[in-house]
Coordinates of N, CA and C in Angstrom, one line a residue:
M20 N 0.6 -1.2 -0.2 CA -0.2 -0.1 0.3 C 0.9 1.2 0.0
A21 N 0.4 2.2 -0.9 CA 1.1 3.2 -0.7 C 1.4 4.4 0.4
P22 N 2.3 5.0 0.5 CA 2.8 5.9 1.9 C 2.0 6.6 2.1
A23 N 1.0 6.8 3.3 CA 0.6 8.1 3.8 C 0.8 9.3 3.4
P24 N 0.1 10.5 2.9 CA 0.6 11.6 2.9 C 1.0 12.3 4.6
H25 N 1.6 13.2 4.4 CA 2.2 13.7 5.7 C 1.1 14.7 6.0
L26 N 0.1 14.5 7.8 CA -0.7 15.2 8.2 C -0.1 16.0 9.1
P27 N -0.2 17.5 8.9 CA 0.2 18.1 10.6 C 0.0 17.4 11.8
V28 N 0.0 17.3 13.1 CA -0.5 17.4 14.4 C -0.4 18.7 15.0
H29 N -1.8 19.1 15.3 CA -1.9 20.3 16.1 C -2.2 19.9 17.6
P30 N -1.9 21.1 18.3 CA -2.1 20.9 20.1 C -3.9 20.6 20.3
A31 N -4.1 20.1 21.4 CA -6.0 19.8 21.2 C -6.2 21.4 22.0
T32 N -7.7 21.6 21.3 CA -8.2 22.7 21.6 C -9.2 22.6 23.5
A33 N -9.5 20.9 23.5 CA -10.0 20.7 24.7 C -9.7 19.6 25.0
V34 N -10.1 19.0 26.6 CA -9.9 17.7 26.2 C -11.1 16.8 27.3
P35 N -11.6 16.4 26.2 CA -12.8 15.3 26.4 C -12.4 14.3 27.1
A36 N -13.0 13.6 27.7 CA -12.7 12.3 29.0 C -11.8 11.4 27.8
E37 N -11.0 10.5 27.9 CA -10.6 9.5 27.8 C -11.6 8.5 26.9
T38 N -10.6 8.0 25.9 CA -11.9 6.7 25.4 C -11.2 5.5 25.9
D39 N -9.6 5.6 26.2 CA -9.1 4.2 26.4 C -9.9 3.2 27.4
G40 N -10.5 3.5 28.5 CA -11.2 3.0 29.3 C -12.1 2.0 28.5
N41 N -12.8 2.8 27.4 CA -14.1 2.1 26.9 C -13.6 1.4 25.6
E42 N -12.2 1.2 25.6 CA -11.8 0.8 24.0 C -12.8 -0.7 23.6
Q43 N -12.6 -1.5 24.9 CA -13.3 -3.0 24.2 C -14.8 -3.0 24.1
Q44 N -15.8 -2.3 25.1 CA -16.8 -1.6 24.6 C -17.3 -1.7 23.4
F45 N -16.0 -0.3 22.4 CA -16.6 0.3 21.8 C -16.1 -0.4 20.2
R46 N -15.2 -1.7 20.6 CA -14.4 -2.1 19.7 C -15.8 -3.6 19.4
E47 N -16.6 -4.1 20.5 CA -17.5 -5.0 20.6 C -19.0 -4.1 20.1
L48 N -19.2 -3.0 19.8 CA -20.4 -2.7 19.7 C -20.0 -2.3 18.2
A49 N -19.0 -1.9 17.8 CA -19.0 -1.9 16.3 C -18.4 -2.5 15.9
S50 N -18.2 -3.5 15.9 CA -18.3 -5.1 15.3 C -19.4 -5.4 15.1
L51 N -20.8 -5.1 15.6 CA -22.3 -5.4 15.4 C -23.1 -4.5 14.4
L52 N -22.1 -3.1 14.0 CA -23.1 -2.3 13.5 C -22.7 -2.7 12.0
P53 N -24.0 -2.3 11.2 CA -23.6 -2.3 9.9 C -23.2 -1.6 8.8
E54 N -22.3 -0.1 9.3 CA -21.4 0.6 8.2 C -20.4 0.2 8.7
T55 N -19.1 1.0 8.0 CA -17.9 1.3 8.3 C -17.4 1.6 9.8
V56 N -17.2 1.2 10.7 CA -16.2 1.7 11.8 C -14.6 1.9 11.7
Y57 N -14.0 3.0 12.2 CA -12.6 3.0 11.5 C -12.4 3.7 13.1
E58 N -11.2 3.7 13.0 CA -9.9 4.3 14.2 C -9.1 4.4 13.8
M59 N -8.2 5.3 13.5 CA -7.0 6.1 13.1 C -5.7 7.1 13.7
D60 N -4.8 7.0 13.3 CA -3.6 7.7 14.2 C -3.6 9.1 13.3
T61 N -3.1 9.5 14.0 CA -2.7 11.4 13.2 C -2.2 11.1 11.7
S62 N -1.6 10.1 11.6 CA -1.1 10.0 10.5 C -1.5 9.5 9.0
G63 N -3.4 9.5 9.6 CA -3.8 8.2 9.0 C -3.8 7.0 8.6
R64 N -3.3 6.6 9.4 CA -3.3 5.2 9.4 C -4.0 4.8 10.1
F65 N -4.8 3.9 9.6 CA -5.4 2.6 10.8 C -5.3 1.8 11.7
T66 N -5.3 2.2 13.1 CA -5.4 1.0 14.2 C -6.7 0.4 14.7
Y67 N -7.5 0.6 14.0 CA -8.7 -0.8 14.1 C -10.0 -0.1 13.0
V68 N -10.5 -1.1 12.2 CA -11.6 -1.1 11.2 C -12.5 -2.3 11.9
N69 N -13.9 -2.3 12.1 CA -14.2 -3.3 12.4 C -14.8 -4.2 11.0
E70 N -15.5 -5.3 10.9 CA -15.7 -6.6 9.8 C -16.6 -5.6 8.9
K71 N -17.4 -4.6 8.7 CA -18.3 -4.1 7.6 C -17.1 -3.5 6.8
A72 N -16.0 -2.8 7.4 CA -14.8 -2.2 6.6 C -14.3 -3.6 5.7
L73 N -14.5 -4.7 6.2 CA -13.3 -5.2 5.7 C -13.7 -5.9 4.2
K74 N -15.3 -6.1 4.0 CA -16.3 -6.4 3.4 C -16.5 -5.1 2.0
Q75 N -16.8 -4.1 3.0 CA -16.9 -2.8 1.9 C -15.9 -2.7 0.8
F76 N -14.7 -2.7 1.5 CA -13.5 -2.6 1.1 C -12.6 -3.5 0.2
G77 N -13.2 -4.9 0.9 CA -12.5 -6.1 0.4 C -10.9 -6.4 0.7
Y78 N -10.4 -6.1 1.8 CA -9.4 -6.0 2.3 C -9.2 -7.4 3.0
S79 N -8.0 -7.9 3.7 CA -8.4 -9.0 4.5 C -8.1 -8.1 6.0
R80 N -8.4 -8.4 7.4 CA -7.8 -7.7 8.2 C -6.5 -7.8 8.1
A81 N -5.2 -8.4 8.1 CA -4.0 -8.8 8.1 C -3.6 -8.0 7.1
E82 N -4.3 -7.6 6.2 CA -4.1 -6.2 5.0 C -3.8 -5.0 6.2
F83 N -5.1 -4.7 6.5 CA -5.6 -3.5 7.6 C -4.2 -3.7 8.4
E84 N -4.3 -4.4 9.1 CA -2.8 -4.5 10.5 C -1.9 -4.1 9.4
A85 N -0.8 -4.6 8.6 CA -0.1 -4.1 8.1 C 0.2 -2.6 7.3
G86 N -0.7 -1.8 7.6 CA -0.6 -0.5 7.9 C -1.5 0.3 6.6
A87 N -2.6 -0.3 6.5 CA -3.7 0.4 5.7 C -3.8 2.2 6.1
S88 N -3.8 2.8 5.3 CA -4.0 3.9 5.7 C -5.4 4.4 4.8
A89 N -6.1 5.8 5.5 CA -7.1 6.1 5.0 C -7.1 6.7 3.4
F90 N -5.7 7.0 2.9 CA -5.6 7.4 1.8 C -5.6 6.5 0.3
D91 N -5.5 4.6 1.0 CA -5.5 3.9 0.4 C -7.0 3.6 -0.2
M92 N -8.1 4.0 0.6 CA -9.6 3.8 0.4 C -9.9 5.1 -0.1
I93 N -9.5 6.0 -0.4 CA -10.2 7.2 -1.3 C -9.1 7.3 -2.4
V94 N -10.0 7.4 -3.8 CA -9.6 8.2 -4.9 C -8.4 9.4 -4.6
P95 N -7.3 9.4 -5.5 CA -6.7 9.9 -5.3 C -6.8 11.6 -5.7
A96 N -7.5 11.7 -6.4 CA -8.2 12.8 -6.5 C -8.9 13.6 -5.3
D97 N -9.0 13.0 -4.1 CA -9.5 13.5 -2.9 C -8.4 13.6 -2.2
H98 N -7.4 12.9 -1.8 CA -6.4 12.8 -1.1 C -5.8 14.2 -0.7
Q99 N -6.0 15.8 -1.0 CA -5.8 16.7 -0.6 C -6.9 17.3 0.5
R100 N -7.9 16.8 -0.3 CA -9.1 17.2 0.6 C -9.0 17.1 1.9
A101 N -8.8 15.3 1.6 CA -9.2 14.5 2.9 C -7.9 15.2 4.2
I102 N -6.3 15.5 3.4 CA -5.5 16.0 4.7 C -6.2 17.4 5.1
E103 N -6.4 18.0 4.3 CA -6.8 19.6 5.0 C -8.0 19.1 5.9
N104 N -9.4 18.5 6.1 CA -10.6 18.0 6.6 C -9.6 17.1 7.9
I105 N -9.0 16.6 7.9 CA -8.3 15.6 8.8 C -7.9 16.9 10.1
S106 N -6.9 18.0 9.0 CA -6.3 18.3 9.8 C -7.0 19.1 10.9
R107 N -8.6 19.8 10.2 CA -9.1 20.1 10.2 C -10.0 19.9 12.0
V108 N -9.9 18.4 11.7 CA -10.8 17.7 13.0 C -9.8 17.3 14.2
I109 N -8.6 17.2 13.4 CA -7.6 17.2 14.7 C -6.9 18.4 15.8
S110 N -7.6 19.8 14.8 CA -7.2 20.8 15.4 C -8.9 21.4 15.9
G111 N -9.6 20.5 15.7 CA -10.9 20.4 17.2 C -11.8 21.3 16.5
E112 N -11.3 22.0 15.0 CA -12.6 22.4 14.2 C -13.8 21.5 14.0
A113 N -15.6 21.9 14.1 CA -16.8 20.5 14.0 C -16.4 20.6 12.3
V114 N -16.2 19.2 11.9 CA -16.4 18.9 10.7 C -17.2 17.6 10.2
Y115 N -18.8 18.1 10.9 CA -19.7 16.9 11.0 C -19.7 16.1 9.8
H116 N -19.6 16.3 8.5 CA -19.8 15.0 7.9 C -18.5 15.2 6.4
T117 N -18.3 14.9 5.9 CA -17.4 15.0 4.5 C -17.6 13.6 3.1
E118 N -17.6 14.5 2.1 CA -18.4 13.0 1.0 C -16.8 12.9 0.3
Y119 N -16.4 11.7 0.2 CA -15.2 11.7 -0.8 C -15.4 10.7 -1.5
T120 N -15.0 10.3 -2.3 CA -15.2 8.8 -3.7 C -14.4 7.8 -2.8
C121 N -15.0 6.5 -2.4 CA -14.2 5.7 -1.8 C -13.4 4.5 -3.1
L122 N -12.3 3.7 -2.1 CA -11.6 3.4 -3.6 C -11.3 1.8 -2.9
R123 N -12.4 0.7 -3.7 CA -12.2 -0.3 -3.0 C -11.2 -1.5 -3.3
K124 N -10.3 -2.5 -3.0 CA -9.2 -3.1 -3.4 C -9.4 -3.2 -4.8
D125 N -10.8 -3.7 -5.1 CA -10.5 -4.5 -6.8 C -10.8 -2.5 -7.3
G126 N -10.9 -1.8 -7.2 CA -10.8 -0.6 -7.8 C -11.5 -0.1 -8.5
S127 N -13.0 -0.4 -7.5 CA -14.6 -0.2 -8.1 C -14.5 1.2 -6.9
T128 N -15.8 2.1 -7.1 CA -15.6 3.0 -6.2 C -17.1 3.1 -5.7
F129 N -17.3 4.1 -4.4 CA -18.3 4.3 -4.2 C -18.5 5.8 -3.4
P130 N -19.5 6.5 -3.4 CA -19.9 7.5 -2.9 C -19.9 7.2 -1.3
G131 N -18.8 7.9 -0.5 CA -19.0 7.6 0.7 C -19.2 9.1 1.7
L132 N -19.6 8.7 2.7 CA -20.0 9.9 3.7 C -19.3 9.5 5.0
F133 N -18.3 10.5 5.3 CA -17.8 10.1 6.5 C -17.8 11.1 7.5
Y134 N -18.1 10.5 8.7 CA -18.7 11.3 10.3 C -17.5 10.7 11.3
S135 N -16.9 11.7 11.0 CA -15.2 11.6 12.4 C -15.6 12.6 13.1
T136 N -14.5 11.9 14.2 CA -14.1 12.6 15.8 C -12.7 12.9 16.3
V137 N -12.5 13.7 16.9 CA -11.3 12.7 17.6 C -10.9 12.3 18.7
K138 N -10.2 11.6 18.8 CA -9.3 10.3 19.9 C -8.2 11.0 20.8
Y139 N -8.6 11.5 22.0 CA -7.3 12.0 22.7 C -6.9 10.9 23.6
K140 N -5.8 11.3 24.3 CA -5.0 10.6 24.5 C -4.3 11.2 25.6
D141 N -4.3 11.6 27.2 CA -3.4 12.6 27.9 C -3.4 14.0 27.1
G142 N -4.9 14.0 27.4 CA -5.3 15.9 26.7 C -4.5 15.6 25.8
Q143 N -3.9 15.1 24.1 CA -3.4 15.1 23.3 C -4.4 14.6 22.1
P144 N -4.6 15.1 21.2 CA -5.1 14.5 20.1 C -4.3 12.8 19.5
A145 N -5.2 12.0 19.4 CA -4.0 10.4 19.2 C -4.3 10.2 18.3
G146 N -5.7 10.6 17.5 CA -6.0 9.7 16.4 C -7.8 10.4 15.5
I147 N -8.4 9.9 15.4 CA -9.6 10.0 14.5 C -10.1 8.6 14.8
L148 N -11.9 8.8 15.7 CA -12.8 8.0 15.2 C -13.8 8.5 14.1
G149 N -14.7 7.0 13.7 CA -14.9 8.0 12.8 C -16.0 6.5 11.9
I150 N -17.3 6.8 11.1 CA -18.0 6.4 10.5 C -18.2 6.1 9.0
I151 N -18.0 5.3 8.2 CA -18.2 5.6 6.6 C -19.6 5.2 6.1
I152 N -20.4 5.8 5.8 CA -21.8 5.6 4.8 C -21.7 5.5 3.5
D153 N -22.4 4.3 3.0 CA -21.9 4.1 1.5 C -23.4 4.8 1.0
N154 N -22.7 6.1 0.2 CA -24.2 7.1 0.0 C -24.2 6.6 -1.7
S155 N -24.2 5.7 -2.0 CA -25.0 5.2 -3.3 C -26.2 5.5 -3.7
H156 N -27.2 4.8 -2.8 CA -28.8 4.6 -3.2 C -29.3 6.2 -2.8
Q157 N -28.3 7.2 -2.1 CA -28.8 8.2 -2.2 C -28.6 9.0 -3.7
K158 N -27.4 8.6 -3.9 CA -27.0 9.8 -5.2 C -27.9 8.8 -6.5
T159 N -27.8 7.3 -6.8 CA -29.0 7.2 -7.7 C -30.1 7.7 -7.5
L160 N -30.8 8.3 -6.4 CA -32.4 8.2 -5.9 C -31.7 10.1 -6.8
E161 N -30.4 10.7 -6.2 CA -30.9 11.8 -6.8 C -30.8 12.1 -8.3
K162 N -29.8 11.6 -9.2 CA -29.8 10.9 -10.7 C -30.9 10.3 -11.1
K163 N -31.7 10.0 -10.5 CA -33.2 9.7 -11.3 C -33.6 11.0 -11.4
L164 N -33.9 11.5 -9.8 CA -34.5 13.1 -9.5 C -34.2 14.1 -10.8
R165 N -33.2 13.8 -11.2 CA -32.8 14.8 -12.1 C -33.0 14.9 -13.6
E166 N -32.5 13.1 -13.8 CA -33.5 12.9 -14.7 C -34.7 13.3 -15.8
R167 N -35.5 12.7 -14.4 CA -37.2 13.2 -14.5 C -36.9 14.9 -14.8
E168 N -36.7 15.4 -13.9 CA -37.0 17.0 -14.3 C -36.6 17.4 -15.5
T169 N -35.1 16.8 -16.1 CA -34.6 16.9 -17.5 C -36.2 16.8 -18.4
R170 N -36.4 15.8 -18.4 CA -37.5 14.8 -19.2 C -38.8 16.2 -19.2
Y171 N -39.1 16.5 -17.6 CA -40.5 17.1 -17.7 C -40.4 18.0 -18.7
R172 N -38.9 18.8 -18.0 CA -38.8 20.1 -18.9 C -39.0 20.5 -20.3
M173 N -38.3 19.2 -20.3 CA -38.2 18.7 -22.9 C -39.3 19.0 -22.7
A174 N -40.5 18.6 -21.9 CA -41.7 18.0 -22.6 C -42.7 19.3 -22.8
T175 N -42.7 20.1 -21.1 CA -43.5 21.1 -21.0 C -42.8 22.4 -22.3
E176 N -41.4 22.3 -22.2 CA -40.8 23.0 -23.4 C -41.6 22.8 -24.9
A177 N -41.4 21.4 -25.0 CA -41.8 21.1 -26.4 C -43.3 21.2 -26.9
G178 N -44.4 21.2 -25.9 CA -45.7 21.2 -25.7 C -46.1 22.8 -25.3
L179 N -45.3 23.7 -25.2 CA -45.4 25.3 -24.8 C -46.4 25.1 -23.3
T180 N -46.5 24.5 -22.6 CA -47.1 24.2 -21.2 C -46.2 25.0 -20.3
G181 N -46.6 25.7 -19.6 CA -46.6 26.6 -18.1 C -46.5 25.8 -16.9
I182 N -46.3 26.0 -15.8 CA -46.6 25.6 -14.8 C -46.7 26.4 -13.7
W183 N -47.4 26.5 -13.1 CA -47.9 27.9 -11.5 C -47.9 27.3 -10.1
D184 N -47.3 27.8 -9.0 CA -47.8 27.1 -7.7 C -48.2 28.5 -7.3
H185 N -49.0 28.4 -6.5 CA -49.3 29.8 -5.1 C -49.5 29.1 -3.9
D186 N -48.6 29.2 -3.2 CA -48.6 29.2 -1.7 C -49.4 30.2 -0.4
L187 N -51.0 29.7 -0.8 CA -51.5 30.7 0.0 C -51.2 31.3 1.5
R188 N -50.4 30.7 1.9 CA -50.2 31.2 2.9 C -49.4 32.1 3.4
T189 N -48.4 32.2 2.0 CA -47.1 33.2 2.6 C -47.4 34.3 1.5
G190 N -48.4 34.0 -0.1 CA -48.8 34.5 -1.4 C -47.4 34.4 -2.3
E191 N -46.3 33.6 -1.6 CA -45.3 33.5 -3.4 C -46.1 32.6 -4.0
M192 N -45.2 32.3 -5.7 CA -45.5 31.8 -6.6 C -44.1 31.5 -7.1
M193 N -44.7 30.0 -7.4 CA -42.8 29.2 -8.4 C -44.4 29.3 -9.7
I194 N -43.3 30.0 -11.0 CA -44.0 29.8 -12.2 C -42.5 29.6 -13.1
D195 N -42.7 28.9 -13.9 CA -41.5 28.1 -14.5 C -41.6 29.0 -15.7
S196 N -40.2 28.7 -16.0 CA -39.5 29.8 -17.1 C -40.1 29.8 -18.4
N197 N -40.7 28.3 -18.8 CA -41.6 28.3 -19.8 C -42.5 29.3 -20.0
L198 N -43.6 29.2 -18.7 CA -44.9 30.1 -19.0 C -44.2 31.8 -18.7
K199 N -43.4 31.7 -17.8 CA -42.6 33.6 -18.4 C -43.1 33.7 -19.4
N200 N -41.7 33.0 -19.9 CA -41.8 33.5 -21.6 C -42.8 33.4 -22.6
M201 N -43.7 32.5 -22.4 CA -44.8 32.5 -22.7 C -45.4 34.1 -23.1
L202 N -45.3 34.3 -21.0 CA -46.4 35.8 -21.3 C -45.7 36.9 -21.4
G203 N -44.4 36.7 -21.6 CA -43.2 37.9 -21.9 C -42.6 38.3 -20.8
F204 N -42.4 37.8 -19.4 CA -42.0 38.0 -18.4 C -40.8 37.6 -17.9
G205 N -39.5 37.9 -17.6 CA -38.4 37.5 -17.3 C -38.5 36.6 -16.0
E206 N -37.1 36.3 -16.1 CA -37.0 35.0 -15.1 C -37.3 35.6 -13.6
H207 N -37.0 36.6 -13.3 CA -37.4 37.5 -11.7 C -39.1 38.0 -11.5
D208 N -39.1 37.8 -12.5 CA -40.7 38.5 -12.6 C -41.5 37.6 -11.8
I209 N -42.9 38.5 -11.1 CA -44.1 37.6 -10.6 C -43.3 36.8 -9.6
I210 N -43.5 37.3 -8.4 CA -42.6 35.9 -7.3 C -44.2 36.2 -6.4
R211 N -44.9 37.0 -6.5 CA -45.7 37.1 -5.7 C -47.4 36.9 -5.9
W212 N -48.2 36.7 -5.1 CA -49.1 36.7 -5.9 C -49.9 38.2 -6.1
D213 N -49.6 39.1 -5.6 CA -50.3 40.5 -6.1 C -49.8 40.5 -7.6
A214 N -48.7 40.5 -7.5 CA -48.2 40.2 -9.1 C -48.9 39.7 -10.6
W215 N -49.3 38.6 -9.9 CA -49.7 37.6 -10.6 C -51.4 37.6 -11.1
Q216 N -52.0 38.3 -9.9 CA -53.5 38.3 -9.7 C -54.4 39.0 -10.9
P217 N -53.8 40.7 -11.5 CA -53.7 41.3 -12.6 C -53.7 40.7 -13.7
L218 N -53.2 39.6 -14.1 CA -53.1 38.9 -15.4 C -54.3 37.9 -15.5
F219 N -55.5 38.1 -14.7 CA -56.4 36.9 -14.6 C -57.6 38.1 -14.8
H220 N -58.8 38.1 -15.5 CA -59.9 38.2 -15.7 C -60.4 38.3 -14.3
P221 N -61.2 39.2 -14.0 CA -61.7 39.8 -12.5 C -62.6 38.3 -12.3
D222 N -63.7 37.9 -13.2 CA -64.6 37.2 -12.9 C -63.6 35.9 -12.9
D223 N -62.4 35.2 -13.1 CA -61.9 33.8 -12.8 C -61.5 34.0 -11.4
V224 N -61.0 35.3 -11.4 CA -59.8 34.9 -9.9 C -60.6 34.4 -8.7
T225 N -62.1 34.5 -8.8 CA -62.4 33.8 -7.4 C -62.6 32.6 -7.9
Q226 N -62.7 31.9 -9.2 CA -62.8 30.6 -9.2 C -61.5 29.8 -9.0
I227 N -60.3 30.6 -8.9 CA -58.9 30.1 -9.3 C -59.0 30.0 -7.6
M228 N -59.2 30.9 -6.8 CA -59.2 30.9 -5.5 C -59.7 29.7 -4.6
E229 N -60.9 29.5 -5.3 CA -62.3 28.6 -4.5 C -61.0 27.0 -4.7
H230 N -60.4 27.0 -5.9 CA -60.1 25.5 -6.0 C -58.6 25.5 -6.0
S231 N -57.8 26.4 -5.3 CA -56.6 26.2 -5.0 C -56.1 25.5 -3.5

């Protein structure tokens, strides 16, 4: 495995309770979790991974224990960003979650969400505890949604169809660009009902409100 990039070590900005006394309990719990759980030192080397990590990344425990690094598990294009984020976490900055493209042993990839926190020993940062969640399902849903939105937009544009939505509580309007173009308005015109209402015949306004 490739050498881990150098990471700066920062002094602790706080002194939480030590975790060493609960180490065994932590690892027993981590072994039961359905997501990858890891510990690594301040250089990015793994000091512990649960069984899910072995299955998710395709490595044996011996390979992890031989000196696997967090940088072996993400694509090279994300390494610099990972160095910066790890440094931020170790320095005490709150980095709630970060997404990287994870790299399996066989070369395949998946989008991973990393949640991490600092592990302290003798009041100094000793490493990072974290969890990795495979975000593939969410990414697939987002892709399908974008595709549907594209098909919908193409259909409304081809059919000269416009869509509008009125929030009765706030008076705010959502009018798609196709309808605004047909009516001769700009992209940022007509954002509230009081600007939209005059476009209707007075006799139709009551009926529109009744069916809203």
